XYZ file of C-alpha atoms in Angstrom:
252
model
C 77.694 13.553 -127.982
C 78.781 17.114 -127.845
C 82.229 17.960 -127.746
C 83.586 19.622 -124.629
C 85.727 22.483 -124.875
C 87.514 24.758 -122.776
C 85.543 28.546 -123.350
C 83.571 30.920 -120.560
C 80.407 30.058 -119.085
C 78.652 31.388 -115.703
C 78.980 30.188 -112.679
C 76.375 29.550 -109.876
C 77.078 29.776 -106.373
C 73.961 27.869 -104.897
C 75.188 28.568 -101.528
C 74.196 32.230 -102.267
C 71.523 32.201 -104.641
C 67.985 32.874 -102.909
C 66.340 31.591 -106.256
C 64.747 34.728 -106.736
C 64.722 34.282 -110.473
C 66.104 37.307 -111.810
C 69.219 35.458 -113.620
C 66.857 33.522 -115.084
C 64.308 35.784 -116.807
C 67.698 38.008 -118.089
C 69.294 34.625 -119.917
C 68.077 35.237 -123.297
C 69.388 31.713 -124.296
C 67.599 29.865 -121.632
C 70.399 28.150 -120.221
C 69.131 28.826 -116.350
C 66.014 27.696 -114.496
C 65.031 28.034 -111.364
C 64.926 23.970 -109.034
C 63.890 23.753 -105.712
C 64.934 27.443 -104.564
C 68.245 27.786 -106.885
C 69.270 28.920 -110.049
C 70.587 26.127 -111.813
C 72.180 25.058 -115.166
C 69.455 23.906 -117.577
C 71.895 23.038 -119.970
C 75.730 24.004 -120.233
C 75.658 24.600 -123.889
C 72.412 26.820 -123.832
C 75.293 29.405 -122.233
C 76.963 31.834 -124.398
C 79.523 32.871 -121.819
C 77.924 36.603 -122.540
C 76.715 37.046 -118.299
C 73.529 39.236 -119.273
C 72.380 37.395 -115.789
C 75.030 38.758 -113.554
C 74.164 42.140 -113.378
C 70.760 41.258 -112.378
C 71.953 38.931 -109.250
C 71.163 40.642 -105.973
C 73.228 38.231 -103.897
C 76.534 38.032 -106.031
C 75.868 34.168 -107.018
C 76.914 34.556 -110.506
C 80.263 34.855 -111.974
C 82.327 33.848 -114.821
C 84.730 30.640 -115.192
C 87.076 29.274 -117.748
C 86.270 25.531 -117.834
C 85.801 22.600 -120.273
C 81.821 22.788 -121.341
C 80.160 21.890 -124.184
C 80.042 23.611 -127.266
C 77.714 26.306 -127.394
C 74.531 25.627 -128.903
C 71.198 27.814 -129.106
C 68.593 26.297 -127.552
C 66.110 27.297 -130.623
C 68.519 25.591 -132.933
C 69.025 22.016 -131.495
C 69.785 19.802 -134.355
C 66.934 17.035 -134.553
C 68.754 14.777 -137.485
C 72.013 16.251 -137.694
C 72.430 19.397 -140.307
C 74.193 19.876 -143.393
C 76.667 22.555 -143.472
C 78.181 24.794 -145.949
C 81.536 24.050 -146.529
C 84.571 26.626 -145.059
C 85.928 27.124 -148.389
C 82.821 29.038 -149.476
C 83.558 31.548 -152.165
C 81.903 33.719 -150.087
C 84.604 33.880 -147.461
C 86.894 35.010 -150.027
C 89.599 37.961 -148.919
C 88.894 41.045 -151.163
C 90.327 44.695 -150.656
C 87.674 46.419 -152.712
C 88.798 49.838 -151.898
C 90.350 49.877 -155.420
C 87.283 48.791 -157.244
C 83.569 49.974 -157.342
C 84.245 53.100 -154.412
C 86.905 54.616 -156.380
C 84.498 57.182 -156.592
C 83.569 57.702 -153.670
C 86.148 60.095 -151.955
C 85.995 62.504 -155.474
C 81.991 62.895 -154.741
C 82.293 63.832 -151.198
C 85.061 66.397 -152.417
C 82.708 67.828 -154.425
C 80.082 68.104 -152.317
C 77.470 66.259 -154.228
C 75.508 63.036 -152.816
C 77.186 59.779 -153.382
C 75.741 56.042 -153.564
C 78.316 54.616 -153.796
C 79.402 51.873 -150.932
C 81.601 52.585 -148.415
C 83.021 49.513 -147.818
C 86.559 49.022 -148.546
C 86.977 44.889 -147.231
C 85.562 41.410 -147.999
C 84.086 39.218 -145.979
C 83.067 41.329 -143.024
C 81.641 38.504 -140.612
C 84.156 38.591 -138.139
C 84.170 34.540 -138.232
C 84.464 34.833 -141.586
C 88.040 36.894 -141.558
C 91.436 35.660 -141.661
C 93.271 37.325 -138.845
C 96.024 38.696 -141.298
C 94.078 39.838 -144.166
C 96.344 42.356 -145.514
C 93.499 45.638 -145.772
C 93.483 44.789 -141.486
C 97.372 46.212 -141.467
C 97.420 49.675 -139.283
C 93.393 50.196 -140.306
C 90.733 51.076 -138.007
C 87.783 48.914 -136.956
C 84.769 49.338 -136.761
C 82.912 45.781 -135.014
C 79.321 46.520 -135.713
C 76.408 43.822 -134.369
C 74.761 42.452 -137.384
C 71.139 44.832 -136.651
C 72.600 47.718 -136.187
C 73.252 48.112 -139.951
C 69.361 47.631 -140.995
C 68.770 49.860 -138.119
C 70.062 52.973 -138.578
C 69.527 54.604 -141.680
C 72.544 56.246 -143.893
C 75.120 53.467 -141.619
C 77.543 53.773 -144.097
C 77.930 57.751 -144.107
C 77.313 57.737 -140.546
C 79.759 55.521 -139.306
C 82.211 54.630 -142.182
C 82.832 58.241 -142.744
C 86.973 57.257 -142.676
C 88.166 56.011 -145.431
C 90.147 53.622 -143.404
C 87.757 52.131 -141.232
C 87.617 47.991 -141.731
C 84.082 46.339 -141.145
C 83.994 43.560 -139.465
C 80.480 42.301 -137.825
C 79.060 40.052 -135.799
C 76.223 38.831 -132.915
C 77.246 38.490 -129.540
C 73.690 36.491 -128.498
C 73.715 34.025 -131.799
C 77.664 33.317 -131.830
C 80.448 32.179 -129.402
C 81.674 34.862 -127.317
C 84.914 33.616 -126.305
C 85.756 32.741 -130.032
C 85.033 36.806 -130.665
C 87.291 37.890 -127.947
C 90.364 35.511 -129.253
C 90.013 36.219 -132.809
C 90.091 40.205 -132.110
C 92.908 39.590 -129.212
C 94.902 38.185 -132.579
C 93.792 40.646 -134.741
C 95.127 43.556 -132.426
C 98.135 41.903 -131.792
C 98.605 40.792 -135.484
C 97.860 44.392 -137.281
C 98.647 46.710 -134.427
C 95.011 48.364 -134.438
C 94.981 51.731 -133.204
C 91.265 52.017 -132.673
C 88.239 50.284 -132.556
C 84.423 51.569 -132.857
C 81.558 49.036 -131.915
C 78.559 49.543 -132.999
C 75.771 48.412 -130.456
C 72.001 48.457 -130.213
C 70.271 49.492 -127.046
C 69.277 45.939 -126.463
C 70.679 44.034 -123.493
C 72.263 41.211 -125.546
C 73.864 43.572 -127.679
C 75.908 44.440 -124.905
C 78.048 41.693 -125.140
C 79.789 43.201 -127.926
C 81.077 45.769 -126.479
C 81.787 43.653 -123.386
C 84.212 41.233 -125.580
C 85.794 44.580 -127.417
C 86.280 46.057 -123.971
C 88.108 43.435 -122.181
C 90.644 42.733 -125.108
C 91.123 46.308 -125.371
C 92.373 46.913 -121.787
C 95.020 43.619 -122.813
C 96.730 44.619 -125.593
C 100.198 46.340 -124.572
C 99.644 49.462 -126.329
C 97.541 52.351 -126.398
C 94.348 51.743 -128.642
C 91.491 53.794 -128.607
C 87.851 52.414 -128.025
C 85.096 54.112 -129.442
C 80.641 52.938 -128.129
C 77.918 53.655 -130.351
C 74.192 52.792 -129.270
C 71.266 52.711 -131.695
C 68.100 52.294 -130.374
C 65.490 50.369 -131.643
C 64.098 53.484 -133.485
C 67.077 53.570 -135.687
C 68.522 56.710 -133.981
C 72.057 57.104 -132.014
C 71.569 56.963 -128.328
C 74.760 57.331 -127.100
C 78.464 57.386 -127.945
C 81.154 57.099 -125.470
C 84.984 57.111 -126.035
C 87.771 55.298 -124.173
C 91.645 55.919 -124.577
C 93.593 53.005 -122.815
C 97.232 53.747 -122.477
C 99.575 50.726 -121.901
C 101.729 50.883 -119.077
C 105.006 49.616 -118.867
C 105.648 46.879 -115.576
């Protein structure tokens, strides 16, 4: 049995709903068919909280709720036997500030002009689920929350977009992993390392959205002012759009 636990899912208002199927061809995780004239849950866990359907409801019949659900689960990925699964303490997971270490260089080539390879990365691991909330190279830095494609998409990501030598990496998929886990672990991450700003790093797909959805709404919480930066690649591995967001706290 799957565990229930309390996270953000959609909500269906049959009452409204004309079962014009809209919600259902925009879920991407399958988690809404269409029964007898209404949208309706084909399975809790198939949700991912992300509300790609809402938008696309004509009659308002979709929301958001914070309840007890199951655990989120792709539908594609429904264990058959059970799974084995790597342990947490992976080496892989270990906390590294590699600033100091192979892109030493870095900053002395760009002085001079010349073309670097040399990595850009300053921080280890950089899957956000991955990251301890207080690893020390998060203190004061930048973020920049990229979804996992957008980093085989657009060519020269590392000059383009870590072009500060303070800017953390940290990424993630808003359609594959649990939404409402992203939005807490950033919430503590603000709160923990007083981020000033945060760039996310989208593609043009609809699911992709979600990212900047999650980064968004924690933004507009924290009680400061933080800056929030959008970045869209399309498909064809080119910047579509940037937008920029200053939210300034304000004081009850």
């Amino acid at each position: 049995m799957k565990q229930r636990v309390l996270r953000r899912v959609i909500k269906i208002d049959e009452d409204k709903c004309d079962g014009c199927g809209l919600c259902a061809e925009a879920c991407h995780e399958g988690a809404i068919v269409i029964e007898e004239g209404k949208a309706k849950f084909r399975n809790e866990s198939y949700c991912d909280g992300l509300g790609d359907c809402i938008g696309e409801c004509p009659k308002g019949a979709i929301s958001f709720e914070l309840t007890e659900a199951e655990e989120y689960t792709r539908a594609a990925e429904e264990p058959s036997h059970g799974e084995n699964l790597l342990p947490c303490g992976c080496p892989g997971s270990n906390v590294m500030d590699i600033r100091h270490n192979g892109n030493k260089g870095m900053s002395e080539s760009l002085e001079q002009g010349v073309a670097d390879d040399n990595s850009r990365l300053l921080n280890w691991p950089i899957q956000l689920k991955l990251l301890p909330i207080n690893a020390p190279y998060l203190k004061g830095s930048s973020i920049v929350m990229a979804a996992d494609c957008t980093g085989f998409s657009l060519y020269s990501f590392q000059k383009t977009i870590l072009n500060d030598d303070e800017r953390v990496l940290l990424i993630g998929c808003p359609k594959l992993d649990d939404a409402e886990l992203y939005r807490q672990k950033l919430a503590q991450i603000f709160e923990v390392n007083q981020t000033p700003e945060i760039t996310v790093v989208i593609m043009e797909v609809p699911c992709c959205g979600g990212l900047w959805r999650i980064a968004e709404s924690v933004a507009s919480e924290v009680n400061r002012d933080i800056v929030l930066n959008k970045i869209v690649i399309g498909i064809d591995g080119n910047i579509k759009d940037k937008e920029t967001i200053k939210y300034r706290y304000k004081a009850n």
